Amino acid sequence: MADTWLSDTRSSYDTDAPGYAEKVRGLLDEMPHLRASLAVFAESVRAVGSGPVADVGCGPGYVTDHLHRAGVDAFGIDLSPEMVALARRTYPGLRFEVGSMTALDLADGAVAGLLAFWSIIHVPDHALPGVFAEFRRVVRPGGPVLIGFHVGDETRHTSEGYTGRPINVDSHRRRPDTVSGLLRDAGFTIDAELLLRPDEDVPGAVVFARRDT
Ligand SMILES: C[S@@+](CC[C@H](N)C(=O)[O-])C[C@H]1O[C@@H](n2cnc3c(N)ncnc32)[C@H](O)[C@@H]1O
């Protein structure tokens, strides 16, 4: 069977970009631990001498903007052209490009750091090692990587977007040790794993990693 996850994910976020943007508006204001994670990440970028930082699967761009206001030279990449268009309209001073984390249009070692917040959730297991290899390729040695994702063991299919329109996207929940293990295999050292809202139905996690030198 053809592997349609990329085209399904792209068209789903093209359909649901405004609904998703509305859903996550102000999210960081309610999540101090996530803001603290971004502050640690920004400090780690400064520690390696700064430089451009990719927000991969940036969606509407609010995390890119948060990093930029924290002094990080952040730019966004997203699979969905509609999401990128929305991010550009919302943050006209920032750079957003269409692209896929499966084959980033970046030179080896081009970025000082890389963040992927709740975007690897759409990558099926068979494609995740390739995505992490791609992250390692584009991050300079020692550069920090911050990965956010839903915690759990199952895959959830969503057939209706936030505005009620039909979409077709899978979201894969994973355990932090699974994600950390794959990052280690790809050539990263793990600095920390943070479990967010562990008592909720679907907790979140962020893994802090560094590209091996
Ligand atoms: C759940 S949203 C997260 C958006 C944003 N990072 C946030 O934290 O709100 C997932 C985003 O990842 C993007 N995405 C999914 N697969 C991708 C891929 N292969 N390459 C780049 N972006 C991807 C989607 O288009 C969508 O904007």
Tab-separated table of N, CA, C and O and ligand atoms in Angstrom, residues 5-6 9-10 12-14 20 24 27 34 55-63 77-81 83 99-104 115-123 131 150 162 169 171, ligand 1:
chain	number	residue	atom	x	y	z
A	5	TRP	N	1.019	9.078	4.365
A	5	TRP	CA	0.907	9.892	5.582
A	5	TRP	C	1.311	11.343	5.355
A	5	TRP	O	0.699	12.256	5.915
A	6	LEU	N	2.311	11.558	4.506
A	6	LEU	CA	2.752	12.944	4.279
A	6	LEU	C	1.670	13.755	3.565
A	6	LEU	O	1.333	14.866	3.998
A	9	THR	N	-1.314	14.286	5.881
A	9	THR	CA	-1.050	15.270	6.945
A	9	THR	C	-1.046	16.677	6.352
A	9	THR	O	-1.622	17.613	6.920
A	10	ARG	N	-0.408	16.810	5.195
A	10	ARG	CA	-0.339	18.137	4.548
A	10	ARG	C	-1.746	18.653	4.249
A	10	ARG	O	-2.108	19.771	4.615
A	12	SER	N	-4.566	17.770	5.491
A	12	SER	CA	-5.372	17.973	6.713
A	12	SER	C	-5.056	19.318	7.351
A	12	SER	O	-5.964	20.063	7.746
A	13	TYR	N	-3.763	19.648	7.457
A	13	TYR	CA	-3.422	20.952	8.062
A	13	TYR	C	-3.728	22.099	7.106
A	13	TYR	O	-4.033	23.212	7.566
A	14	ASP	N	-3.685	21.862	5.811
A	14	ASP	CA	-4.143	22.908	4.887
A	14	ASP	C	-5.618	23.220	5.149
A	14	ASP	O	-6.028	24.372	5.154
A	20	TYR	N	-6.885	25.213	13.787
A	20	TYR	CA	-5.788	24.838	14.690
A	20	TYR	C	-5.184	26.086	15.333
A	20	TYR	O	-4.921	26.111	16.545
A	24	VAL	N	-4.891	26.821	19.496
A	24	VAL	CA	-3.649	26.933	20.280
A	24	VAL	C	-3.320	28.381	20.654
A	24	VAL	O	-2.298	28.622	21.299
A	27	LEU	N	-1.763	29.471	24.076
A	27	LEU	CA	-1.415	28.229	24.785
A	27	LEU	C	-0.197	28.400	25.695
A	27	LEU	O	-0.197	27.938	26.846
A	34	LEU	N	6.275	24.782	29.841
A	34	LEU	CA	6.689	24.804	28.432
A	34	LEU	C	7.508	26.066	28.153
A	34	LEU	O	8.524	26.020	27.446
A	55	ASP	N	12.402	25.868	13.732
A	55	ASP	CA	11.201	25.368	14.408
A	55	ASP	C	10.484	24.500	13.374
A	55	ASP	O	9.804	25.000	12.476
A	56	VAL	N	10.670	23.186	13.488
A	56	VAL	CA	10.233	22.249	12.441
A	56	VAL	C	8.818	21.735	12.744
A	56	VAL	O	8.587	21.148	13.798
A	57	GLY	N	7.912	21.968	11.798
A	57	GLY	CA	6.497	21.702	12.056
A	57	GLY	C	5.947	22.827	12.913
A	57	GLY	O	5.269	22.606	13.909
A	58	CYS	N	6.258	24.056	12.470
A	58	CYS	CA	6.005	25.255	13.298
A	58	CYS	C	4.531	25.603	13.412
A	58	CYS	O	4.155	26.390	14.284
A	59	GLY	N	3.682	25.048	12.524
A	59	GLY	CA	2.269	25.396	12.576
A	59	GLY	C	2.080	26.898	12.435
A	59	GLY	O	2.720	27.554	11.599
A	60	PRO	N	1.217	27.502	13.285
A	60	PRO	CA	0.908	28.927	13.131
A	60	PRO	C	2.039	29.869	13.547
A	60	PRO	O	1.904	31.078	13.388
A	61	GLY	N	3.118	29.350	14.109
A	61	GLY	CA	4.318	30.164	14.297
A	61	GLY	C	4.489	30.820	15.654
A	61	GLY	O	5.436	31.578	15.855
A	62	TYR	N	3.605	30.505	16.606
A	62	TYR	CA	3.697	31.223	17.894
A	62	TYR	C	4.931	30.802	18.690
A	62	TYR	O	5.463	31.604	19.461
A	63	VAL	N	5.410	29.580	18.512
A	63	VAL	CA	6.636	29.175	19.225
A	63	VAL	C	7.853	29.836	18.564
A	63	VAL	O	8.761	30.312	19.257
A	77	ILE	N	9.525	26.062	9.706
A	77	ILE	CA	9.349	25.183	8.543
A	77	ILE	C	8.093	24.368	8.809
A	77	ILE	O	7.915	23.840	9.916
A	78	ASP	N	7.227	24.261	7.808
A	78	ASP	CA	6.035	23.424	7.992
A	78	ASP	C	5.645	22.778	6.670
A	78	ASP	O	5.834	23.345	5.592
A	79	LEU	N	5.080	21.581	6.795
A	79	LEU	CA	4.641	20.794	5.643
A	79	LEU	C	3.476	21.455	4.909
A	79	LEU	O	3.320	21.277	3.694
A	80	SER	N	2.658	22.192	5.637
A	80	SER	CA	1.395	22.712	5.100
A	80	SER	C	1.555	24.133	4.563
A	80	SER	O	1.812	25.070	5.325
A	81	PRO	N	1.394	24.320	3.244
A	81	PRO	CA	1.490	25.679	2.693
A	81	PRO	C	0.492	26.645	3.326
A	81	PRO	O	0.804	27.818	3.521
A	83	MET	N	-0.626	26.571	6.396
A	83	MET	CA	-0.121	26.906	7.734
A	83	MET	C	1.013	27.926	7.622
A	83	MET	O	1.079	28.879	8.397
A	99	GLY	N	8.235	22.984	3.949
A	99	GLY	CA	9.219	21.908	3.839
A	99	GLY	C	8.819	20.747	4.723
A	99	GLY	O	7.946	20.885	5.589
A	100	SER	N	9.474	19.609	4.497
A	100	SER	CA	9.177	18.422	5.304
A	100	SER	C	10.392	17.997	6.114
A	100	SER	O	11.520	18.000	5.609
A	101	MET	N	10.118	17.607	7.346
A	101	MET	CA	11.203	17.134	8.213
A	101	MET	C	11.822	15.832	7.700
A	101	MET	O	12.875	15.421	8.163
A	102	THR	N	11.177	15.198	6.743
A	102	THR	CA	11.752	13.979	6.188
A	102	THR	C	12.907	14.274	5.231
A	102	THR	O	13.715	13.380	4.944
A	103	ALA	N	12.971	15.500	4.718
A	103	ALA	CA	14.051	15.897	3.785
A	103	ALA	C	14.176	17.420	3.874
A	103	ALA	O	13.607	18.138	3.050
A	104	LEU	N	14.887	17.892	4.890
A	104	LEU	CA	14.960	19.337	5.128
A	104	LEU	C	15.827	20.007	4.065
A	104	LEU	O	16.893	19.488	3.709
A	115	LEU	N	14.030	22.757	16.995
A	115	LEU	CA	12.908	22.455	17.884
A	115	LEU	C	11.794	21.823	17.053
A	115	LEU	O	11.566	22.236	15.918
A	116	ALA	N	11.141	20.819	17.599
A	116	ALA	CA	9.990	20.212	16.914
A	116	ALA	C	8.919	19.969	17.970
A	116	ALA	O	9.002	19.012	18.744
A	117	PHE	N	7.942	20.877	18.003
A	117	PHE	CA	6.886	20.787	19.023
A	117	PHE	C	5.631	20.154	18.434
A	117	PHE	O	4.972	20.712	17.558
A	118	TRP	N	5.311	18.997	18.924
A	118	TRP	CA	4.093	18.289	18.561
A	118	TRP	C	3.951	18.162	17.040
A	118	TRP	O	2.845	18.200	16.512
A	119	SER	N	5.066	17.975	16.357
A	119	SER	CA	5.010	17.720	14.916
A	119	SER	C	5.472	16.302	14.577
A	119	SER	O	4.962	15.713	13.621
A	120	ILE	N	6.376	15.722	15.397
A	120	ILE	CA	6.744	14.310	15.123
A	120	ILE	C	5.575	13.384	15.442
A	120	ILE	O	5.612	12.207	15.100
A	121	ILE	N	4.520	13.936	16.079
A	121	ILE	CA	3.355	13.082	16.403
A	121	ILE	C	2.711	12.528	15.130
A	121	ILE	O	2.004	11.529	15.190
A	122	HIS	N	2.958	13.172	14.002
A	122	HIS	CA	2.349	12.704	12.753
A	122	HIS	C	3.276	11.780	11.964
A	122	HIS	O	2.897	11.296	10.894
A	123	VAL	N	4.466	11.557	12.477
A	123	VAL	CA	5.435	10.715	11.764
A	123	VAL	C	5.265	9.261	12.222
A	123	VAL	O	5.404	8.969	13.415
A	131	VAL	N	13.803	10.737	10.176
A	131	VAL	CA	13.590	12.133	10.574
A	131	VAL	C	14.667	12.560	11.577
A	131	VAL	O	15.257	13.648	11.449
A	150	HIS	N	2.974	14.042	22.331
A	150	HIS	CA	1.963	13.432	23.189
A	150	HIS	C	2.502	12.104	23.731
A	150	HIS	O	3.102	11.321	22.985
A	162	TYR	N	-10.922	21.212	13.574
A	162	TYR	CA	-11.496	22.059	14.624
A	162	TYR	C	-12.652	22.918	14.116
A	162	TYR	O	-13.442	23.414	14.906
A	169	VAL	N	-5.923	12.447	9.419
A	169	VAL	CA	-4.561	12.508	9.948
A	169	VAL	C	-4.425	11.584	11.159
A	169	VAL	O	-5.336	11.481	11.981
A	171	SER	N	-2.229	10.615	14.641
A	171	SER	CA	-1.315	11.168	15.655
A	171	SER	C	-0.813	10.006	16.494
A	171	SER	O	-1.612	9.242	17.056
B	1	LIG	C1	0.067	19.551	16.057
B	1	LIG	S1	0.727	20.733	14.937
B	1	LIG	C2	1.986	21.516	15.938
B	1	LIG	C3	2.236	22.937	15.513
B	1	LIG	C4	3.144	23.738	16.445
B	1	LIG	N1	4.503	23.194	16.466
B	1	LIG	C5	2.590	23.748	17.848
B	1	LIG	O1	3.294	23.320	18.777
B	1	LIG	O2	1.443	24.185	18.017
B	1	LIG	C6	1.696	19.743	13.847
B	1	LIG	C7	2.344	20.559	12.730
B	1	LIG	O3	3.368	19.754	12.152
B	1	LIG	C8	3.319	19.923	10.758
B	1	LIG	N2	3.929	18.732	10.164
B	1	LIG	C9	3.451	17.468	10.156
B	1	LIG	N3	4.274	16.642	9.495
B	1	LIG	C10	5.317	17.410	9.079
B	1	LIG	C11	6.487	17.151	8.312
B	1	LIG	N4	6.737	15.943	7.818
B	1	LIG	N5	7.350	18.169	8.099
B	1	LIG	C12	7.090	19.414	8.557
B	1	LIG	N6	5.975	19.739	9.255
B	1	LIG	C13	5.099	18.740	9.516
B	1	LIG	C14	1.850	20.094	10.445
B	1	LIG	O4	1.626	20.669	9.182
B	1	LIG	C15	1.397	20.952	11.603
B	1	LIG	O5	1.495	22.327	11.326
